[in-house]
């Protein structure tokens, strides 16, 4: 609250300084803050595209979490990428550091796609003339008070896709678009590496994301293995286990439960985030919970067997691909929302994930494989 009180106290002076220093009303230098994780970054790539289409001569800088480094650097609409992790703007000195960086950038427009106090303070103390953000549907008192420092706010309404809210936010600065399509870009040598790893496999590839950053959404090892066994019993294909190097142990535990191991490729940790799109492009089907790699597959228009689990699908779900939904109608779901994420089950049983019937997942895979074969 100290930062908030200081901001209210000095707000008239800050606005006076901004008005004296920034008489230019053009958006020549634009800063977008998207410091969340992989899926959230991918779900805002349409924002970068629409900004550059509307302001092609402007310099677009995007502040991101270091974990999405390659995805951001490969995006052709972004002119400059800067990295800030939560620890970088922690505490009073962290807020000063963030504000100083923003001030040195001399930005004409600041867009905070992560509506929180640090970025609100950073844009204000960084003397950005036009500051815009989202007003969450789940909003605490502190941010509601801090939101008064924005030039424009776009309320996120329950039941509306958050990607639509982002576009409505751009409408505040005169950018009109209804193009929700997401984009991901691979590194230049990614295709070559994928070809070498796959070693000439010509059978259909079914990808499975073995983990999730939010363990509440994650399928248990036994269920993943059961799905794999059933798919390989019925279809002549290969299974590809996808994840980071941190998922290697989980993948190995899954493999212990798989009968036909020679038809399973454990590629966890084999590809960087910038190389991963090249692997996903080779898949006939992708199986995933609500996680970053699912949205990468969606951006690439790969058919997805989608297991949303606890999330509110009216706010967020894949929109680009052909989707086969696997979910249960439960009184306790949804319990996790875009601006009110939970990481544990209040009932301590994860019913929305554990009740998922493997046969339904397999049915989705078979449907897409058969459709692909017909085409």
CSV table of C-alpha atoms in Angstrom, one decimal:
chain,number,residue,atom,x,y,z
A,1,UNK,CA,0.0,0.0,0.0
A,2,UNK,CA,3.0,2.3,0.5
A,3,UNK,CA,3.5,2.6,-3.3
A,4,UNK,CA,-0.1,3.3,-3.7
A,5,UNK,CA,-0.1,6.1,-1.1
A,6,UNK,CA,3.0,7.7,-2.6
A,7,UNK,CA,1.5,7.6,-6.1
A,8,UNK,CA,-1.7,9.3,-4.9
A,9,UNK,CA,0.4,11.9,-3.0
A,10,UNK,CA,2.6,12.8,-6.0
A,11,UNK,CA,0.1,12.1,-8.8
A,12,UNK,CA,-0.5,15.8,-9.6
A,13,UNK,CA,3.2,16.5,-9.8
A,14,UNK,CA,3.8,13.4,-11.9
A,15,UNK,CA,1.1,14.4,-14.4
A,16,UNK,CA,2.5,17.9,-14.6
A,17,UNK,CA,6.0,16.6,-15.4
A,18,UNK,CA,4.5,14.2,-18.1
A,19,UNK,CA,2.5,17.0,-19.7
A,20,UNK,CA,5.5,19.3,-19.8
A,21,UNK,CA,7.9,16.7,-21.3
A,22,UNK,CA,5.5,14.9,-23.7
A,23,UNK,CA,3.7,17.2,-26.0
A,24,UNK,CA,3.8,14.7,-28.9
A,25,UNK,CA,0.6,12.8,-29.2
A,26,UNK,CA,1.9,10.2,-31.6
A,27,UNK,CA,2.7,6.7,-30.4
A,28,UNK,CA,6.3,6.5,-31.7
A,29,UNK,CA,7.6,4.2,-28.9
A,30,UNK,CA,5.2,1.6,-27.5
A,31,UNK,CA,5.7,-0.7,-24.5
A,32,UNK,CA,3.6,-3.8,-24.0
A,33,UNK,CA,4.0,-5.7,-20.7
A,34,UNK,CA,3.2,-9.4,-20.9
A,35,UNK,CA,5.2,-11.0,-18.1
A,36,UNK,CA,3.1,-14.1,-17.6
A,37,UNK,CA,4.0,-17.7,-18.8
A,38,UNK,CA,4.0,-19.5,-22.1
A,39,UNK,CA,0.3,-19.9,-22.7
A,40,UNK,CA,-0.5,-16.3,-21.7
A,41,UNK,CA,2.2,-15.0,-24.0
A,42,UNK,CA,0.9,-16.9,-27.0
A,43,UNK,CA,-2.6,-15.7,-26.3
A,44,UNK,CA,-1.4,-12.1,-26.7
A,45,UNK,CA,0.5,-12.5,-29.9
A,46,UNK,CA,-2.5,-11.1,-31.8
A,47,UNK,CA,-2.0,-7.9,-29.8
A,48,UNK,CA,1.6,-7.4,-31.1
A,49,UNK,CA,0.4,-8.0,-34.7
A,50,UNK,CA,-2.5,-5.6,-34.5
A,51,UNK,CA,-0.3,-2.8,-33.0
A,52,UNK,CA,2.3,-3.1,-35.7
A,53,UNK,CA,-0.4,-3.1,-38.4
A,54,UNK,CA,-1.9,0.1,-37.0
A,55,UNK,CA,1.5,1.7,-36.2
A,56,UNK,CA,4.0,0.2,-38.6
A,57,UNK,CA,6.6,3.0,-38.0
A,58,UNK,CA,6.4,2.8,-34.2
A,59,UNK,CA,9.0,0.9,-32.2
A,60,UNK,CA,7.3,-1.9,-30.3
A,61,UNK,CA,9.0,-3.1,-27.1
A,62,UNK,CA,7.6,-6.1,-25.2
A,63,UNK,CA,8.5,-6.8,-21.6
A,64,UNK,CA,8.3,-10.6,-20.9
A,65,UNK,CA,9.2,-13.3,-18.5
A,66,UNK,CA,12.6,-14.8,-19.4
A,67,UNK,CA,11.0,-18.2,-19.9
A,68,UNK,CA,9.4,-17.1,-23.2
A,69,UNK,CA,12.6,-15.6,-24.5
A,70,UNK,CA,12.8,-17.5,-27.8
A,71,UNK,CA,9.1,-17.1,-28.6
A,72,UNK,CA,9.4,-13.3,-28.1
A,73,UNK,CA,12.6,-12.9,-30.0
A,74,UNK,CA,11.4,-14.9,-33.0
A,75,UNK,CA,8.2,-12.8,-33.3
A,76,UNK,CA,8.6,-10.5,-36.3
A,77,UNK,CA,6.2,-7.9,-34.9
A,78,UNK,CA,8.3,-7.2,-31.9
A,79,UNK,CA,11.2,-4.7,-32.3
A,80,UNK,CA,12.8,-5.2,-28.9
A,81,UNK,CA,12.4,-7.7,-26.1
A,82,UNK,CA,13.3,-6.9,-22.5
A,83,UNK,CA,13.2,-9.4,-19.7
A,84,UNK,CA,11.8,-8.9,-16.2
A,85,UNK,CA,11.0,-11.7,-13.8
A,86,UNK,CA,8.9,-11.2,-10.6
A,87,UNK,CA,12.0,-11.0,-8.4
A,88,UNK,CA,13.3,-8.1,-10.5
A,89,UNK,CA,10.5,-5.8,-9.4
A,90,UNK,CA,10.1,-7.1,-5.8
A,91,UNK,CA,10.2,-4.6,-3.0
A,92,UNK,CA,10.6,-0.8,-3.1
A,93,UNK,CA,14.0,-0.9,-4.9
A,94,UNK,CA,12.5,-3.3,-7.5
A,95,UNK,CA,9.7,-0.9,-8.2
A,96,UNK,CA,12.3,1.9,-8.6
A,97,UNK,CA,14.3,-0.3,-10.9
A,98,UNK,CA,11.3,-1.0,-13.1
A,99,UNK,CA,10.2,2.6,-13.2
A,100,UNK,CA,13.7,3.8,-14.1
A,101,UNK,CA,13.9,1.3,-16.9
A,102,UNK,CA,10.6,2.4,-18.3
A,103,UNK,CA,11.5,6.1,-17.9
A,104,UNK,CA,14.8,5.6,-19.9
A,105,UNK,CA,12.8,4.0,-22.7
A,106,UNK,CA,10.8,7.2,-23.3
A,107,UNK,CA,7.7,5.4,-24.2
A,108,UNK,CA,4.6,7.3,-25.5
A,109,UNK,CA,2.2,4.4,-24.8
A,110,UNK,CA,2.3,1.7,-22.1
A,111,UNK,CA,0.0,-1.3,-22.3
A,112,UNK,CA,-0.1,-3.6,-19.2
A,113,UNK,CA,-1.7,-6.9,-20.1
A,114,UNK,CA,-0.9,-8.1,-16.6
A,115,UNK,CA,-3.1,-5.9,-14.4
A,116,UNK,CA,-1.2,-5.6,-11.1
A,117,UNK,CA,0.2,-2.9,-8.8
A,118,UNK,CA,3.9,-3.2,-9.8
A,119,UNK,CA,3.3,-2.5,-13.5
A,120,UNK,CA,0.8,0.2,-12.8
A,121,UNK,CA,3.3,2.0,-10.6
A,122,UNK,CA,6.1,1.3,-13.1
A,123,UNK,CA,4.2,3.0,-15.9
A,124,UNK,CA,3.2,5.9,-13.8
A,125,UNK,CA,6.6,6.5,-12.1
A,126,UNK,CA,8.2,5.8,-15.5
A,127,UNK,CA,6.4,8.9,-16.9
A,128,UNK,CA,4.5,7.2,-19.7
A,129,UNK,CA,1.9,9.6,-21.0
A,130,UNK,CA,-0.8,7.1,-22.1
A,131,UNK,CA,-1.2,4.1,-19.9
A,132,UNK,CA,-3.9,1.4,-20.6
A,133,UNK,CA,-4.7,-1.9,-19.0
A,134,UNK,CA,-7.4,-4.5,-18.2
A,135,UNK,CA,-9.8,-4.1,-15.2
A,136,UNK,CA,-10.2,-7.7,-14.1
A,137,UNK,CA,-13.5,-9.3,-13.2
A,138,UNK,CA,-11.8,-10.5,-10.0
A,139,UNK,CA,-10.2,-7.4,-8.7
A,140,UNK,CA,-8.8,-6.6,-5.2
A,141,UNK,CA,-9.1,-3.3,-3.5
A,142,UNK,CA,-5.5,-2.4,-4.0
A,143,UNK,CA,-5.5,-2.7,-7.8
A,144,UNK,CA,-9.0,-1.1,-8.0
A,145,UNK,CA,-7.5,2.0,-6.3
A,146,UNK,CA,-4.4,1.9,-8.4
A,147,UNK,CA,-6.4,1.5,-11.6
A,148,UNK,CA,-7.3,5.2,-11.4
A,149,UNK,CA,-3.8,6.0,-12.7
A,150,UNK,CA,-4.5,4.5,-16.1
A,151,UNK,CA,-5.6,6.7,-19.0
A,152,UNK,CA,-8.0,4.0,-20.2
A,153,UNK,CA,-9.2,0.7,-18.8
A,154,UNK,CA,-11.1,-2.1,-20.5
A,155,UNK,CA,-13.2,-4.2,-18.1
A,156,UNK,CA,-12.9,-8.0,-18.5
A,157,UNK,CA,-16.4,-9.4,-18.4
A,158,UNK,CA,-17.1,-12.9,-17.1
A,159,UNK,CA,-18.0,-15.2,-20.0
A,160,UNK,CA,-16.0,-13.3,-22.5
A,161,UNK,CA,-12.8,-14.7,-24.0
A,162,UNK,CA,-9.8,-12.8,-22.6
A,163,UNK,CA,-8.3,-12.6,-26.1
A,164,UNK,CA,-11.4,-10.6,-27.1
A,165,UNK,CA,-10.9,-8.3,-24.1
A,166,UNK,CA,-7.3,-7.6,-25.3
A,167,UNK,CA,-8.6,-6.5,-28.7
A,168,UNK,CA,-11.3,-4.3,-27.0
A,169,UNK,CA,-8.5,-2.7,-25.0
A,170,UNK,CA,-6.7,-1.8,-28.2
A,171,UNK,CA,-9.9,-0.1,-29.3
A,172,UNK,CA,-9.2,2.5,-26.6
A,173,UNK,CA,-6.3,3.8,-28.8
A,174,UNK,CA,-8.1,3.5,-32.1
A,175,UNK,CA,-7.1,0.0,-33.2
A,176,UNK,CA,-10.2,-1.8,-34.5
A,177,UNK,CA,-9.8,-5.6,-35.2
A,178,UNK,CA,-11.7,-8.9,-34.6
A,179,UNK,CA,-8.7,-11.1,-35.6
A,180,UNK,CA,-8.1,-13.4,-32.7
A,181,UNK,CA,-5.6,-15.6,-34.4
A,182,UNK,CA,-2.5,-16.5,-32.4
A,183,UNK,CA,1.0,-16.9,-33.9
A,184,UNK,CA,4.2,-18.7,-32.9
A,185,UNK,CA,7.5,-18.7,-34.8
A,186,UNK,CA,10.3,-21.2,-34.7
A,187,UNK,CA,14.0,-20.8,-34.8
A,188,UNK,CA,15.8,-21.1,-38.2
A,189,UNK,CA,17.3,-24.5,-37.6
A,190,UNK,CA,14.4,-26.1,-35.8
A,191,UNK,CA,13.1,-28.1,-38.8
A,192,UNK,CA,16.5,-29.6,-39.4
A,193,UNK,CA,16.8,-30.7,-35.8
A,194,UNK,CA,13.3,-32.3,-35.8
A,195,UNK,CA,14.0,-34.2,-39.0
A,196,UNK,CA,17.2,-35.6,-37.4
A,197,UNK,CA,15.4,-36.6,-34.2
A,198,UNK,CA,12.4,-38.3,-36.0
A,199,UNK,CA,14.8,-40.3,-38.2
A,200,UNK,CA,12.4,-40.8,-41.1
A,201,UNK,CA,9.3,-41.9,-39.2
A,202,UNK,CA,6.4,-41.8,-41.6
A,203,UNK,CA,3.6,-43.1,-39.3
A,204,UNK,CA,1.2,-40.5,-37.7
A,205,UNK,CA,2.5,-38.8,-34.6
A,206,UNK,CA,0.3,-38.3,-31.6
A,207,UNK,CA,1.8,-35.7,-29.1
A,208,UNK,CA,1.0,-35.7,-25.4
A,209,UNK,CA,2.0,-32.9,-23.0
A,210,UNK,CA,3.1,-34.9,-19.9
A,211,UNK,CA,2.8,-32.0,-17.5
A,212,UNK,CA,1.4,-28.6,-16.7
A,213,UNK,CA,2.9,-25.6,-15.0
A,214,UNK,CA,-0.2,-25.7,-12.7
A,215,UNK,CA,-0.3,-29.2,-11.2
A,216,UNK,CA,-4.0,-28.8,-10.5
A,217,UNK,CA,-4.6,-29.4,-14.2
A,218,UNK,CA,-2.1,-32.2,-14.7
A,219,UNK,CA,-3.1,-35.8,-15.8
A,220,UNK,CA,-1.7,-38.5,-13.5
A,221,UNK,CA,0.9,-40.9,-14.9
A,222,UNK,CA,-1.4,-43.9,-14.8
A,223,UNK,CA,-4.0,-42.1,-16.9
A,224,UNK,CA,-1.5,-41.0,-19.5
A,225,UNK,CA,-0.1,-44.5,-19.8
A,226,UNK,CA,-3.6,-46.0,-20.1
A,227,UNK,CA,-4.3,-43.5,-22.9
A,228,UNK,CA,-1.1,-44.4,-24.7
A,229,UNK,CA,-1.7,-48.2,-24.4
A,230,UNK,CA,-5.2,-47.9,-25.8
A,231,UNK,CA,-4.1,-45.7,-28.7
A,232,UNK,CA,-1.3,-48.1,-29.7
A,233,UNK,CA,-3.6,-51.1,-29.4
A,234,UNK,CA,-6.0,-49.6,-32.0
A,235,UNK,CA,-3.9,-47.3,-34.2
A,236,UNK,CA,-0.6,-47.7,-36.1
A,237,UNK,CA,1.1,-44.6,-35.0
A,238,UNK,CA,3.8,-43.2,-32.7
A,239,UNK,CA,3.3,-41.4,-29.4
A,240,UNK,CA,5.5,-38.4,-28.7
A,241,UNK,CA,5.9,-37.3,-25.1
A,242,UNK,CA,6.4,-33.5,-25.0
A,243,UNK,CA,7.8,-31.4,-22.2
A,244,UNK,CA,10.8,-29.6,-20.8
A,245,UNK,CA,13.9,-31.2,-19.2
A,246,UNK,CA,12.1,-30.8,-15.9
A,247,UNK,CA,9.5,-33.3,-17.1
A,248,UNK,CA,12.0,-36.0,-17.9
A,249,UNK,CA,11.4,-37.9,-14.7
A,250,UNK,CA,7.6,-37.9,-15.1
A,251,UNK,CA,8.0,-39.1,-18.7
A,252,UNK,CA,10.1,-42.0,-17.5
A,253,UNK,CA,7.6,-42.9,-14.9
A,254,UNK,CA,4.9,-43.0,-17.6
A,255,UNK,CA,7.1,-45.1,-19.9
A,256,UNK,CA,7.4,-47.8,-17.1
A,257,UNK,CA,3.6,-48.3,-17.5
A,258,UNK,CA,3.6,-48.5,-21.3
A,259,UNK,CA,3.5,-51.9,-22.9
A,260,UNK,CA,4.6,-51.0,-26.5
A,261,UNK,CA,7.6,-48.8,-25.5
A,262,UNK,CA,9.2,-48.9,-29.0
A,263,UNK,CA,6.3,-46.9,-30.3
A,264,UNK,CA,6.8,-44.1,-27.8
A,265,UNK,CA,9.3,-41.2,-28.3
A,266,UNK,CA,10.3,-39.5,-25.1
A,267,UNK,CA,11.3,-36.1,-26.4
A,268,UNK,CA,11.0,-34.2,-23.1
A,269,UNK,CA,13.9,-31.8,-22.9
A,270,UNK,CA,15.0,-32.4,-26.5
A,271,UNK,CA,13.8,-29.1,-27.9
A,272,UNK,CA,13.9,-25.5,-26.8
A,273,UNK,CA,10.8,-23.4,-26.8
A,274,UNK,CA,11.8,-21.9,-30.1
A,275,UNK,CA,12.3,-25.3,-31.7
A,276,UNK,CA,9.1,-26.8,-30.3
A,277,UNK,CA,6.8,-25.4,-33.0
A,278,UNK,CA,8.7,-27.4,-35.6
A,279,UNK,CA,8.0,-30.6,-33.7
A,280,UNK,CA,4.3,-29.8,-33.1
A,281,UNK,CA,3.9,-29.1,-36.9
A,282,UNK,CA,4.7,-32.8,-37.5
A,283,UNK,CA,1.9,-34.0,-35.3
A,284,UNK,CA,-1.4,-35.4,-36.5
A,285,UNK,CA,-3.0,-34.9,-33.1
A,286,UNK,CA,-2.1,-33.2,-29.8
A,287,UNK,CA,-3.4,-34.2,-26.4
A,288,UNK,CA,-3.2,-31.6,-23.8
A,289,UNK,CA,-4.7,-30.0,-20.7
A,290,UNK,CA,-4.9,-26.2,-20.4
A,291,UNK,CA,-1.2,-25.5,-20.6
A,292,UNK,CA,1.2,-23.4,-22.7
A,293,UNK,CA,2.1,-26.1,-25.2
A,294,UNK,CA,-1.6,-26.6,-25.9
A,295,UNK,CA,-1.9,-23.0,-27.0
A,296,UNK,CA,1.2,-23.4,-29.1
A,297,UNK,CA,-0.5,-26.3,-30.9
A,298,UNK,CA,-3.6,-24.2,-31.2
A,299,UNK,CA,-1.6,-21.4,-32.9
A,300,UNK,CA,-0.2,-23.9,-35.4
A,301,UNK,CA,-3.8,-25.2,-36.0
A,302,UNK,CA,-2.9,-28.8,-34.9
A,303,UNK,CA,-6.0,-30.9,-34.0
A,304,UNK,CA,-6.3,-30.9,-30.2
A,305,UNK,CA,-7.9,-33.4,-27.8
A,306,UNK,CA,-8.4,-30.8,-25.1
A,307,UNK,CA,-8.9,-31.4,-21.4
A,308,UNK,CA,-9.7,-28.1,-19.7
A,309,UNK,CA,-10.1,-29.5,-16.2
A,310,UNK,CA,-10.8,-26.7,-13.7
A,311,UNK,CA,-10.7,-23.7,-15.9
A,312,UNK,CA,-13.6,-21.5,-17.1
A,313,UNK,CA,-13.8,-22.3,-20.8
A,314,UNK,CA,-16.0,-19.3,-21.5
A,315,UNK,CA,-12.9,-17.1,-20.8
A,316,UNK,CA,-10.1,-19.1,-22.3
A,317,UNK,CA,-9.7,-22.1,-24.6
A,318,UNK,CA,-8.1,-23.0,-27.9
A,319,UNK,CA,-9.8,-21.2,-30.8
A,320,UNK,CA,-7.7,-21.9,-33.9
A,321,UNK,CA,-7.7,-25.6,-34.1
A,322,UNK,CA,-10.2,-28.4,-34.5
A,323,UNK,CA,-11.0,-29.3,-30.9
A,324,UNK,CA,-12.3,-32.5,-29.3
A,325,UNK,CA,-13.5,-31.6,-25.8
A,326,UNK,CA,-13.0,-34.0,-23.0
A,327,UNK,CA,-14.6,-32.7,-19.8
A,328,UNK,CA,-17.1,-33.5,-17.1
A,329,UNK,CA,-19.9,-31.3,-16.0
A,330,UNK,CA,-19.3,-30.8,-12.3
A,331,UNK,CA,-20.8,-28.5,-9.7
A,332,UNK,CA,-17.3,-27.6,-8.4
A,333,UNK,CA,-16.0,-26.5,-11.9
A,334,UNK,CA,-14.9,-24.1,-13.1
A,335,UNK,CA,-12.9,-23.0,-10.1
A,336,UNK,CA,-10.0,-21.4,-11.9
A,337,UNK,CA,-10.3,-18.2,-13.9
A,338,UNK,CA,-8.0,-16.0,-16.0
A,339,UNK,CA,-7.7,-13.3,-13.3
A,340,UNK,CA,-8.3,-15.7,-10.4
A,341,UNK,CA,-6.1,-18.7,-10.9
A,342,UNK,CA,-6.1,-21.5,-8.3
A,343,UNK,CA,-3.3,-24.0,-7.9
A,344,UNK,CA,-5.0,-26.5,-5.6
A,345,UNK,CA,-8.3,-28.3,-5.3
A,346,UNK,CA,-10.5,-26.9,-2.5
A,347,UNK,CA,-12.0,-30.4,-2.2
A,348,UNK,CA,-8.5,-32.0,-2.4
A,349,UNK,CA,-9.6,-34.6,-4.9
A,350,UNK,CA,-9.2,-33.0,-8.4
A,351,UNK,CA,-12.4,-34.6,-9.6
A,352,UNK,CA,-12.4,-32.5,-12.9
A,353,UNK,CA,-9.2,-34.3,-13.9
A,354,UNK,CA,-9.4,-37.7,-12.2
A,355,UNK,CA,-12.9,-38.4,-13.5
A,356,UNK,CA,-11.8,-38.0,-17.1
A,357,UNK,CA,-12.4,-41.3,-19.0
A,358,UNK,CA,-9.3,-42.3,-21.0
A,359,UNK,CA,-11.7,-43.8,-23.6
A,360,UNK,CA,-13.0,-40.3,-24.4
A,361,UNK,CA,-9.4,-39.1,-25.0
A,362,UNK,CA,-8.8,-42.1,-27.2
A,363,UNK,CA,-12.0,-41.5,-29.1
A,364,UNK,CA,-10.8,-38.0,-29.9
A,365,UNK,CA,-7.5,-39.2,-31.2
A,366,UNK,CA,-9.1,-41.8,-33.4
A,367,UNK,CA,-11.5,-39.3,-34.8
A,368,UNK,CA,-8.7,-36.9,-35.9
A,369,UNK,CA,-6.4,-39.8,-37.2
A,370,UNK,CA,-9.2,-41.1,-39.3
A,371,UNK,CA,-10.1,-37.7,-40.6
A,372,UNK,CA,-6.4,-37.1,-41.5
A,373,UNK,CA,-6.2,-40.4,-43.3
A,374,UNK,CA,-9.3,-39.6,-45.4
A,375,UNK,CA,-7.7,-36.3,-46.4
